[in-house]
Tab-separated table of C-alpha atoms and ligand atoms in Angstrom:
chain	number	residue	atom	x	y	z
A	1	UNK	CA	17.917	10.527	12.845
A	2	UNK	CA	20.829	7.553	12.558
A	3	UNK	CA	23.704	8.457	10.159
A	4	UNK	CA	26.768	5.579	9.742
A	5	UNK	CA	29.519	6.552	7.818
A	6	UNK	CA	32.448	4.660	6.801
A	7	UNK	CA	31.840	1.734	10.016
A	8	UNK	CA	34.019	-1.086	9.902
A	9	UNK	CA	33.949	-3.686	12.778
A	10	UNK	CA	36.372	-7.031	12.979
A	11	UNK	CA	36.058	-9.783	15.224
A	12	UNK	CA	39.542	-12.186	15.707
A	13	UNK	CA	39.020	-15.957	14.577
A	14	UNK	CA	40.476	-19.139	16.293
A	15	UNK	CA	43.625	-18.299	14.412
A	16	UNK	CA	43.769	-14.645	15.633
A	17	UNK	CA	43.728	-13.512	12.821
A	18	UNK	CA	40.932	-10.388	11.779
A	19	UNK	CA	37.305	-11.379	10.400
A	20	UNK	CA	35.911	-7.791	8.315
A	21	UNK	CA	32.443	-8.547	9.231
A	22	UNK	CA	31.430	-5.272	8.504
A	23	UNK	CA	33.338	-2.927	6.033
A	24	UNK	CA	33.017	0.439	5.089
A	25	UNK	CA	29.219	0.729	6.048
A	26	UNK	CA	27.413	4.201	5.370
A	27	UNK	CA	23.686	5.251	5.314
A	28	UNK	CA	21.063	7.436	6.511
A	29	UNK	CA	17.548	7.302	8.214
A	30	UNK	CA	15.145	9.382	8.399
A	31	UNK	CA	12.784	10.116	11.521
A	32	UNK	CA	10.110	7.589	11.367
A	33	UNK	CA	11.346	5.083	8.635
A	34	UNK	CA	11.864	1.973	8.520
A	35	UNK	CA	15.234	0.450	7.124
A	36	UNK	CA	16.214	-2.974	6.369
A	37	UNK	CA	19.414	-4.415	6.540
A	38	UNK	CA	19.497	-7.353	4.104
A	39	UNK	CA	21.907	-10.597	2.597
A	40	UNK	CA	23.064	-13.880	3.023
A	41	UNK	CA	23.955	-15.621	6.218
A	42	UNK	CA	27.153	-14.427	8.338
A	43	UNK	CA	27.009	-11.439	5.551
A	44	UNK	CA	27.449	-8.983	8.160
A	45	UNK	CA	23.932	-8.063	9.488
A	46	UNK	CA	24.256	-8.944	13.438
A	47	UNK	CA	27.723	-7.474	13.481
A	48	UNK	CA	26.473	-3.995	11.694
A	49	UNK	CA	22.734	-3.690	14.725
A	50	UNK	CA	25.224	-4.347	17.526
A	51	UNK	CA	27.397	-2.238	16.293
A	52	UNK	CA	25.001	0.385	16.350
A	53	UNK	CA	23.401	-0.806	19.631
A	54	UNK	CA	26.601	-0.712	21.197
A	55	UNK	CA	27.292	-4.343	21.841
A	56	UNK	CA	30.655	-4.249	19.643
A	57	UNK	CA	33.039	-1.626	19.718
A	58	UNK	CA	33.994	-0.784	15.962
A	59	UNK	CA	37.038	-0.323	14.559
A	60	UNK	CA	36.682	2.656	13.069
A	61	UNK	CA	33.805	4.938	11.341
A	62	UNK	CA	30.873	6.881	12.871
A	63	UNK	CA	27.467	6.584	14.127
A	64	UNK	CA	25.090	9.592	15.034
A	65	UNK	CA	22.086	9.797	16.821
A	66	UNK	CA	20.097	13.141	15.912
A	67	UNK	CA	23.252	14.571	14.940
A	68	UNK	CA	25.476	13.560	18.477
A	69	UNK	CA	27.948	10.954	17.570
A	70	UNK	CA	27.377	8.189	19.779
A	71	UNK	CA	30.498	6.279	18.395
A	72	UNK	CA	33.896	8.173	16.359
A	73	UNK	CA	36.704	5.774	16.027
A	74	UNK	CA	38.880	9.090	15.665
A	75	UNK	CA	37.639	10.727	18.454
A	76	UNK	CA	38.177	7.787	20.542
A	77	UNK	CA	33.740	8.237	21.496
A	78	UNK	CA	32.206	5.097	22.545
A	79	UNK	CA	28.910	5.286	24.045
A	80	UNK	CA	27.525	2.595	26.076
A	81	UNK	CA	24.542	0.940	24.873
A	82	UNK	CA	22.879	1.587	27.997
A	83	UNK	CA	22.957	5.224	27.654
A	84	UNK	CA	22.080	5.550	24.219
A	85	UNK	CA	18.337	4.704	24.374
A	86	UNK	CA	17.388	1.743	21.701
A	87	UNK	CA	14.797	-0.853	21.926
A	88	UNK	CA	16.243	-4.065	20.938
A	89	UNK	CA	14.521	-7.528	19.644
A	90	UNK	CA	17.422	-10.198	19.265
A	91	UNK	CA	17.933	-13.125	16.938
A	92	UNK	CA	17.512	-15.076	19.643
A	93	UNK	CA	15.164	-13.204	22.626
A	94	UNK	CA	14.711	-14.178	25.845
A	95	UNK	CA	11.035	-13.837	27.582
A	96	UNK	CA	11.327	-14.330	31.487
A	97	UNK	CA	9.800	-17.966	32.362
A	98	UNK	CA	8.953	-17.073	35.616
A	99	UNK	CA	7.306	-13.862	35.116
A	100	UNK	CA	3.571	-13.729	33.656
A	101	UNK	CA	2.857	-11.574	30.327
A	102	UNK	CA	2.551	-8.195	32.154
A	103	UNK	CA	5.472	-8.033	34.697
A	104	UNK	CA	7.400	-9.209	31.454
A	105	UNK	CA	6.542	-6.333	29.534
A	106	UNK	CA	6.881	-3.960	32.584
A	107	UNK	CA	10.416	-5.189	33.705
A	108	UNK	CA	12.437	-2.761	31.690
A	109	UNK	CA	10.496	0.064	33.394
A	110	UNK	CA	11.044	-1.176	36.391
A	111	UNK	CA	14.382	-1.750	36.540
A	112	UNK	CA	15.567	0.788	33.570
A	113	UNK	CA	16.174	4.431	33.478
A	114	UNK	CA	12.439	5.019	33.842
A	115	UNK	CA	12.369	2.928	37.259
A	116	UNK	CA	10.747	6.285	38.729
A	117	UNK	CA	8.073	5.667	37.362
A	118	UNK	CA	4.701	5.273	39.961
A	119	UNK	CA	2.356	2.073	39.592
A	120	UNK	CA	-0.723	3.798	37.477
A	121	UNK	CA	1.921	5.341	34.813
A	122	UNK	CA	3.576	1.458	34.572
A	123	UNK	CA	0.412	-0.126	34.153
A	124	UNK	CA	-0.887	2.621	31.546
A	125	UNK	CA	2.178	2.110	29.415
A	126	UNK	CA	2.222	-1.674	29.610
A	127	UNK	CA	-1.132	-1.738	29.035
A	128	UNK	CA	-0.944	0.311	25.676
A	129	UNK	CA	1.729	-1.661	23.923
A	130	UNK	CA	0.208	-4.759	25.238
A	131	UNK	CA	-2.983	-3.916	23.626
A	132	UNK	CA	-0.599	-2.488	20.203
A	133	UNK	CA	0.602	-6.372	20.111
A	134	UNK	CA	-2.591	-7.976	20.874
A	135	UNK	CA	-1.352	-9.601	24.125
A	136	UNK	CA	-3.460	-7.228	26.283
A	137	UNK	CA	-6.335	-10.299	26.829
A	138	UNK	CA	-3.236	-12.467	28.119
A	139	UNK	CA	-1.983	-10.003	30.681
A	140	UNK	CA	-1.727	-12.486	33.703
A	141	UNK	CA	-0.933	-15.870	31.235
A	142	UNK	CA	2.913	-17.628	32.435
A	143	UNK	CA	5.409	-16.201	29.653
A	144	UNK	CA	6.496	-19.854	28.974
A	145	UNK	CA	2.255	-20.827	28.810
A	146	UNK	CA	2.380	-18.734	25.417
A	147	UNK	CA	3.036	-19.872	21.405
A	148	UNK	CA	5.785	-19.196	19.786
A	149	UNK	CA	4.407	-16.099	18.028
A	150	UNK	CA	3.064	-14.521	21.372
A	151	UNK	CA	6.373	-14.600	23.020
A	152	UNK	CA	7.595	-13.300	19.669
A	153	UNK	CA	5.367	-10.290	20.412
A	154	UNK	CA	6.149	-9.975	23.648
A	155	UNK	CA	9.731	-9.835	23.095
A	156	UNK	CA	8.350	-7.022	20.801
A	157	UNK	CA	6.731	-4.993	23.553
A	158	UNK	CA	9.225	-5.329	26.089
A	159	UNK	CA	11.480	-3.233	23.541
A	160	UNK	CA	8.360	-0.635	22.671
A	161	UNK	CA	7.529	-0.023	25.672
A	162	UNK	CA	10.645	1.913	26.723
A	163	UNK	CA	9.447	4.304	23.407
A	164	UNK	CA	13.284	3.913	22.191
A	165	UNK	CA	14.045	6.448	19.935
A	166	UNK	CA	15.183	3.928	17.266
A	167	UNK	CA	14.293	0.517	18.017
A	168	UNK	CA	16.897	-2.720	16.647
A	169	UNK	CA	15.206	-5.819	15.235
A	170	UNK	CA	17.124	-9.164	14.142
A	171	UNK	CA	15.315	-11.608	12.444
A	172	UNK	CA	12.573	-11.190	15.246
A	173	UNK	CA	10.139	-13.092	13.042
A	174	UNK	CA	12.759	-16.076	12.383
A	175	UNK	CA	11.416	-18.675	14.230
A	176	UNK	CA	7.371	-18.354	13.479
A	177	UNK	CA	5.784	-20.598	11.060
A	178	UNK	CA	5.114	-18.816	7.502
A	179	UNK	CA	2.043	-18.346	8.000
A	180	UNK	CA	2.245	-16.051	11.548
A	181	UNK	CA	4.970	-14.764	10.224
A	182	UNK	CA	3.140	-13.255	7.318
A	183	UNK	CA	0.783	-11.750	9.556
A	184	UNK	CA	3.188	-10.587	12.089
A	185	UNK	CA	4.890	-8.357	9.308
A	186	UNK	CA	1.657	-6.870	8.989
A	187	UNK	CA	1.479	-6.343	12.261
A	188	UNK	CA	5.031	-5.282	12.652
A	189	UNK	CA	4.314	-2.742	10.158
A	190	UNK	CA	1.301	-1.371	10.795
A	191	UNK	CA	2.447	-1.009	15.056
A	192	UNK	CA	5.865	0.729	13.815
A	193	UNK	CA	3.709	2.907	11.428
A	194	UNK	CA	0.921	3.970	14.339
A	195	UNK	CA	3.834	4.581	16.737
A	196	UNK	CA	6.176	6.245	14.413
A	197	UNK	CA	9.184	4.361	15.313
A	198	UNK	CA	12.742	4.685	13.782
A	199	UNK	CA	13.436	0.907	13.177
A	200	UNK	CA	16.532	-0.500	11.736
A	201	UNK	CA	15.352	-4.334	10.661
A	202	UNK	CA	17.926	-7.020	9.856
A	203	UNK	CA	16.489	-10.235	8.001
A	204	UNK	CA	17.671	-12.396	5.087
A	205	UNK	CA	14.428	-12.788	3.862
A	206	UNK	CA	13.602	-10.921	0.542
A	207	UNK	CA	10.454	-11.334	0.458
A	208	UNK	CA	10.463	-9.438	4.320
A	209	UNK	CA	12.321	-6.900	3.288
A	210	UNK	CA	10.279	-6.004	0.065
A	211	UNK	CA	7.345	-5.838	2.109
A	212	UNK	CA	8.164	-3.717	4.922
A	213	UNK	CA	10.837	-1.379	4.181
A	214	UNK	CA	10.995	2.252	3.226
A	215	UNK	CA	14.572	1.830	2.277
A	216	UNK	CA	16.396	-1.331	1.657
A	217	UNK	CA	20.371	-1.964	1.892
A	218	UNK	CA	21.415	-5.247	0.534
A	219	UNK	CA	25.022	-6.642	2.343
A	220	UNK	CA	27.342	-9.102	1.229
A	221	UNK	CA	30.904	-10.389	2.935
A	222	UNK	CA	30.378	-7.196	5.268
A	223	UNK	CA	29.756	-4.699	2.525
A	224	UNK	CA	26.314	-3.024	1.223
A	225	UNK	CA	25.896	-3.889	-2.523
A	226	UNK	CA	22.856	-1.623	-3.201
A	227	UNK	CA	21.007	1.318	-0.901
A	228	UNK	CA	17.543	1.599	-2.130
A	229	UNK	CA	13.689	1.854	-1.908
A	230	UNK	CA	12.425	-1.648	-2.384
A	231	UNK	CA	10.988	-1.012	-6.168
A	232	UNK	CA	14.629	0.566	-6.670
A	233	UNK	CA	16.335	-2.518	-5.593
A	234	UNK	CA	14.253	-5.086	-7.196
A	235	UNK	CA	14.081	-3.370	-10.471
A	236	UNK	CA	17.293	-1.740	-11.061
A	237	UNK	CA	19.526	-4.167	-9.441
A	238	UNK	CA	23.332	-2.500	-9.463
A	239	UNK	CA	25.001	-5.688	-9.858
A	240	UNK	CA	24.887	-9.757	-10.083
A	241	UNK	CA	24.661	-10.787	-6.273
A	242	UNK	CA	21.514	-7.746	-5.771
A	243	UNK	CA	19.475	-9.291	-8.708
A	244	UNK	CA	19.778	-12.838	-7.706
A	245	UNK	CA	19.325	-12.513	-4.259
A	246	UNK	CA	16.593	-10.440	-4.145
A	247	UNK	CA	14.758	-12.863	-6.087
A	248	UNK	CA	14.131	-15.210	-8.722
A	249	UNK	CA	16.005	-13.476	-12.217
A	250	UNK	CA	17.614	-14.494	-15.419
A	251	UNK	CA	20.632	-13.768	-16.577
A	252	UNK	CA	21.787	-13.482	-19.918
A	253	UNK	CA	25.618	-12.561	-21.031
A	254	UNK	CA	25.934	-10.067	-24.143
A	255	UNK	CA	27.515	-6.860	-25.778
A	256	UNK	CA	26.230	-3.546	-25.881
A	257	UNK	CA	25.750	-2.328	-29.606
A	258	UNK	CA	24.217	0.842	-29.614
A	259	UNK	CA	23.375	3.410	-26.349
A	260	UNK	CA	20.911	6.413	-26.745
A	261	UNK	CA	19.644	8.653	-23.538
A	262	UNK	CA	18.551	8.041	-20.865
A	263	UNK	CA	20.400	4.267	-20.520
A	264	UNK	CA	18.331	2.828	-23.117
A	265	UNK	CA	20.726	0.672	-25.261
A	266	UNK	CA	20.365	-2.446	-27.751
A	267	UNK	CA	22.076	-5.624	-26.364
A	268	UNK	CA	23.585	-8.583	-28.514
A	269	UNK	CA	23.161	-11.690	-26.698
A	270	UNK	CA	23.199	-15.232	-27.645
A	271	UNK	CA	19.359	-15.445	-27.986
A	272	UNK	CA	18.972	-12.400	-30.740
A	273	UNK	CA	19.470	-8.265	-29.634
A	274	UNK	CA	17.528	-6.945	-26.936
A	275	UNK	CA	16.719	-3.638	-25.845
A	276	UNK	CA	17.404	-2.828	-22.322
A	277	UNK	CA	17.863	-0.039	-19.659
A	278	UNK	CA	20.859	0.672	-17.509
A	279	UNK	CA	21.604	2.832	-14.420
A	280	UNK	CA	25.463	3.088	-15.511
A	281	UNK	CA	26.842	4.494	-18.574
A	282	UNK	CA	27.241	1.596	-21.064
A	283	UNK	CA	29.634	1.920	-24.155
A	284	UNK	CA	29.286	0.325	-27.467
A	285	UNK	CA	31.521	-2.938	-26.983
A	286	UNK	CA	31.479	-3.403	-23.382
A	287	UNK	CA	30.489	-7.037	-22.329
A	288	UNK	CA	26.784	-6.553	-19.772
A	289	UNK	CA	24.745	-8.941	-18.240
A	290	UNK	CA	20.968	-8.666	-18.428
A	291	UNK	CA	19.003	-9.463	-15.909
A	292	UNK	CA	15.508	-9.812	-16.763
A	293	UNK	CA	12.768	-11.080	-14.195
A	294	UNK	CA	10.494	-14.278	-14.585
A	295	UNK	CA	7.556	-12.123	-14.377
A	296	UNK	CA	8.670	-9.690	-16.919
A	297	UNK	CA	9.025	-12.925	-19.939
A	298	UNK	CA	5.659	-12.278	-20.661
A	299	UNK	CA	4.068	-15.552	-22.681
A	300	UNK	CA	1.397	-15.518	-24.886
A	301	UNK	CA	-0.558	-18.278	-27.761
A	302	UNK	CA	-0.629	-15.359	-30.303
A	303	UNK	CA	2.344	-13.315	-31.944
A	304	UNK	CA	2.554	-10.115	-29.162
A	305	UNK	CA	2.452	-6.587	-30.606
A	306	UNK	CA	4.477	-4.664	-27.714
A	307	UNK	CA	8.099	-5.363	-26.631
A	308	UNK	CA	10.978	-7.371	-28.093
A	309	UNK	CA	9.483	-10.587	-29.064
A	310	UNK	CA	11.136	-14.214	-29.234
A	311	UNK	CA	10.001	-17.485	-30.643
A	312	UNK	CA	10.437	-20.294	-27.575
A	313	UNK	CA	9.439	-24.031	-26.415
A	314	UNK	CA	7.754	-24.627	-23.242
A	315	UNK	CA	10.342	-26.757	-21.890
A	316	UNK	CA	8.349	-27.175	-18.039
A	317	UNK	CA	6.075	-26.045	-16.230
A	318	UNK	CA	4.923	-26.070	-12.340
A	319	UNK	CA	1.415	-25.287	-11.290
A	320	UNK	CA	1.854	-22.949	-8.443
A	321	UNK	CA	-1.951	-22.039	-7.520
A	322	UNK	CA	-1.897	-18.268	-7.439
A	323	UNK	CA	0.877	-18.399	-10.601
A	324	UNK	CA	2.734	-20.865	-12.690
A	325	UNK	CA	6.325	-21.351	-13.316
A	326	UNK	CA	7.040	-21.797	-16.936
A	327	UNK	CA	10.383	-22.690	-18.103
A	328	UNK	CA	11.115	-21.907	-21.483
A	329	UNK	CA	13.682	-22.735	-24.413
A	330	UNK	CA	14.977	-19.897	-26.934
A	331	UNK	CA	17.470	-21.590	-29.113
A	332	UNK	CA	19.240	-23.417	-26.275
A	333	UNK	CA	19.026	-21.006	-24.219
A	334	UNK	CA	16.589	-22.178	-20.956
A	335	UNK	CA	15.239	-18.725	-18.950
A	336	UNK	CA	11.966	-19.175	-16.513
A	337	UNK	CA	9.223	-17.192	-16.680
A	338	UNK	CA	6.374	-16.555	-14.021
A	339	UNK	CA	2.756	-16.647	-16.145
A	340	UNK	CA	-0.830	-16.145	-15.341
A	341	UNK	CA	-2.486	-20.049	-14.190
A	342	UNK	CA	-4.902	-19.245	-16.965
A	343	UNK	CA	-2.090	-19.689	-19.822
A	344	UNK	CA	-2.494	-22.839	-21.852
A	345	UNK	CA	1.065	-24.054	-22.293
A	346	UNK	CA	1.713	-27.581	-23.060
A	347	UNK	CA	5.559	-28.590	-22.810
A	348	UNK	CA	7.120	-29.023	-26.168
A	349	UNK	CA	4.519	-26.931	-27.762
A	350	UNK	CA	5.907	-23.669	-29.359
A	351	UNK	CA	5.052	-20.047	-27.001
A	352	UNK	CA	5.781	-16.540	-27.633
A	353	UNK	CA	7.897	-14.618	-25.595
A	354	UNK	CA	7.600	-10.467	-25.024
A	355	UNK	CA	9.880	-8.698	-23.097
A	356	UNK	CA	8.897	-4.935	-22.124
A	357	UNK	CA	12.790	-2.993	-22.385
A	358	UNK	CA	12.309	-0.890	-19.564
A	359	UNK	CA	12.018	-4.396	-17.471
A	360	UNK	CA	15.262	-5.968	-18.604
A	361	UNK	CA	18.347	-4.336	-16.849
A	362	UNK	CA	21.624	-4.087	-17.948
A	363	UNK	CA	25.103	-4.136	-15.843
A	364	UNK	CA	28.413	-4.023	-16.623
A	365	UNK	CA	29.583	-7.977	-16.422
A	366	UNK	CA	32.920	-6.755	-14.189
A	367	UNK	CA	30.502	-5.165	-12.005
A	368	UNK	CA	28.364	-8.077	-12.204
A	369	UNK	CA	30.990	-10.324	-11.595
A	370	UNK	CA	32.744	-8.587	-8.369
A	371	UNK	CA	29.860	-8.800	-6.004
C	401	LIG	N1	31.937	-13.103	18.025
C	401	LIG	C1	32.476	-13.385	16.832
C	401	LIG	N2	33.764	-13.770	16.712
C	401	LIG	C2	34.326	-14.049	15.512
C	401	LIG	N3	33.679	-13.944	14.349
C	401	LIG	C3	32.392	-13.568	14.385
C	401	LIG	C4	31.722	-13.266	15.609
C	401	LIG	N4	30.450	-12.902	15.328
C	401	LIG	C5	30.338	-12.987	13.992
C	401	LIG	N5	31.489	-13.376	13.416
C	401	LIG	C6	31.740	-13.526	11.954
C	401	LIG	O1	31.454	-12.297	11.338
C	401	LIG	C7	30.755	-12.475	10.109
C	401	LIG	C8	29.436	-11.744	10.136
C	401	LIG	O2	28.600	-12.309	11.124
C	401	LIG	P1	27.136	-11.773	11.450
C	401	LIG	O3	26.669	-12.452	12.681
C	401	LIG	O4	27.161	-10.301	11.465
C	401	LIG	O5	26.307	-12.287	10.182
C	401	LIG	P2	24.744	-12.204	9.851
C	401	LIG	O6	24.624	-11.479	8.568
C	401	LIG	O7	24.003	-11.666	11.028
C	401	LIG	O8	24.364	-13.733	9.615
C	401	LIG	P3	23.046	-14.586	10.017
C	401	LIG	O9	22.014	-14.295	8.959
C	401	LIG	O10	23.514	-16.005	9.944
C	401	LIG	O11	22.619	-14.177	11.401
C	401	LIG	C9	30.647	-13.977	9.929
C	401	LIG	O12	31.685	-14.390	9.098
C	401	LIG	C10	30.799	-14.523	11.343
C	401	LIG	O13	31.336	-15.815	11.319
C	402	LIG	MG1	22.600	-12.496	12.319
């Protein structure tokens, strides 16, 4: 359905000199799924949806729509954005003060391509995405009379209700309160689902992003880092800046001593040898970095029986209501682990530490360092 290969777009600072905010960006999506562009702040994320919606002009690379190429920096092709048919929600959205809910939602179709369009077919598609964002009991309500997660959603069905082919989201949950927020993902998801829509979602919010996407690409300094399902990226992280920004991880430096198939291998690090699992061929020798998950240092009273087992020192803990955050002391070594509230762990008091090998992930530590 979209397919970017090799896009690259620069702005010019104060000093005119070039800013890469995107570099050498490439993926693929599929009818119907939706994709997440995720990272840091000024990573690259706003730059790489208007590139694709149009609103920059790269410097060179490709994008294609169903197989037409809506932009080729060779070929000198440049769609506008008006012509190319995408819903957009911006990072900052504006909602028409002096229009009520429904002649909001029904602008685009009456001033857009579909401006042909007779009074009963307008109010029958305004009507149906109102009701898909639950706004449909607020139909004649002053846009500026609504909350802040209302005119989120209506931001959200002025872009449906043009049924763009592939619709552009950034950060359109940004400024909600956690708690609408949480349910407007659910909502997000569950409209984009029943509707089927191609959606390409930019946020920097991991959490977001693990919950929504079908595919995941995590950006940094305008490049992607990692392309993968969310499970993919949170538990095979490809390198440093993946593992620690999609979440809370540990890190610990050592050397690979022995490899067998399938990327299992046996680590030396400073807190005894751990087994481990890699995604890139390891060598006896070569200096890795694990990175092994607070939820995967499992902590027990009584000496485990499964996984590599250490002998720690609760050294804090936090009370967290649905979990607790535990840190821990091997040696001197201080790694946090995420336990059951039930656990009994008084600080100071010795704990047992289990980690499963298939949960702790090894990279190369040049790889780990570069990103
Ligand atoms: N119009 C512009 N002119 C010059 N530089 C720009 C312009 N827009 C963005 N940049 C720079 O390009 C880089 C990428 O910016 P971009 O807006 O794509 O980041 P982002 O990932 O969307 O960040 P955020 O999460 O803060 O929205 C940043 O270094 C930013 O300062
Ligand atoms: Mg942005």
């Amino acid at each position: 359905m979209l397919k970017i290969d090799a896009l690259c777009t620069e702005y010019r600072n104060e000093q005119g000199q070039a800013v890469k905010a995107a570099q050498d960006v490439s993926f693929e999506i599929e009818e119907g799924e939706f994709f997440t562009l995720l990272g840091p702040s000024g990573c690259g994320k706003t730059t790489t949806l208007r590139s694709i919606a149009g609103l920059e002009r790269p410097r060179s690379g490709q994008i294609r729509v169903d197989n037409v190429l809506v932009y080729c920096g060779e070929k000198n092709i440049f769609v506008a954005p008006n012509q190319r048919g995408f819903g957009m929600v911006f990072q900052s959205y504006a909602i028409w003060p002096h229009m009520d809910v429904f002649a909001n939602t029904a602008f685009p179709l009456r001033v857009g391509r579909k401006s042909r369009l007779g009074k009963a077919e307008i109010e029958r598609k305004v009507m149906r995405v109102l009701q898909a964002v639950q706004l449909d009991h607020l139909r004649d309500r002053e846009a500026t009379q609504l909350s802040g997660g209302q005119q989120q959603r209506l931001a959200l069905a002025r872009a449906l209700v043009m049924e763009p082919k592939l619709l552009l989201l950034d950060e359109p949950l940004s400024n909600l309160d956690a708690k609408l927020r949480e349910a407007m993902r659910f909502e997000l998801k569950r409209l984009q689902r029943e509707l089927r829509i191609t959606t390409v979602y930019v946020t920097h919010d991991q959490g977001e992003a693990l919950a929504m996407s079908h595919q995941i690409a995590v950006m940094n300094q305008g490049r992607i880092q990692q392309l993968g399902t969310p499970r993919e990226i949170y538990e095979k992280p490809k390198n440093r800046f993946v593992a620690d920004f999609v979440g809370a991880t540990n890190f610990i430096e050592g050397t690979v001593r022995s490899v067998a198939e399938g990327g299992h291998c046996v680590i030396d690090t400073e807190i005894g040898s751990l087994r481990s699992t890699s995604i890139e061929l390891l060598r006896p020798g070569d200096a890795v970095v694990l990175s092994i998950r607070p939820e995967d240092l499992q902590l027990s009273d009584a000496r485990p029986e499964q996984g590599d087992v250490l002998q720690a020192k609760v050294d804090q803990k936090i009370f967290l209501g649905e979990a607790m955050d535990v840190r821990i002391k091997v040696g001197e070594r201080l790694l946090l682990s995420k336990a059951h509230p039930a656990l009994r762990a008084h600080v100071g008091s010795p704990i047992w530490v289990s980690i499963d090998p298939l949960q702790s992930v090894a990279m190369r530590a040049t790889e780990a360092l570069a990103a």
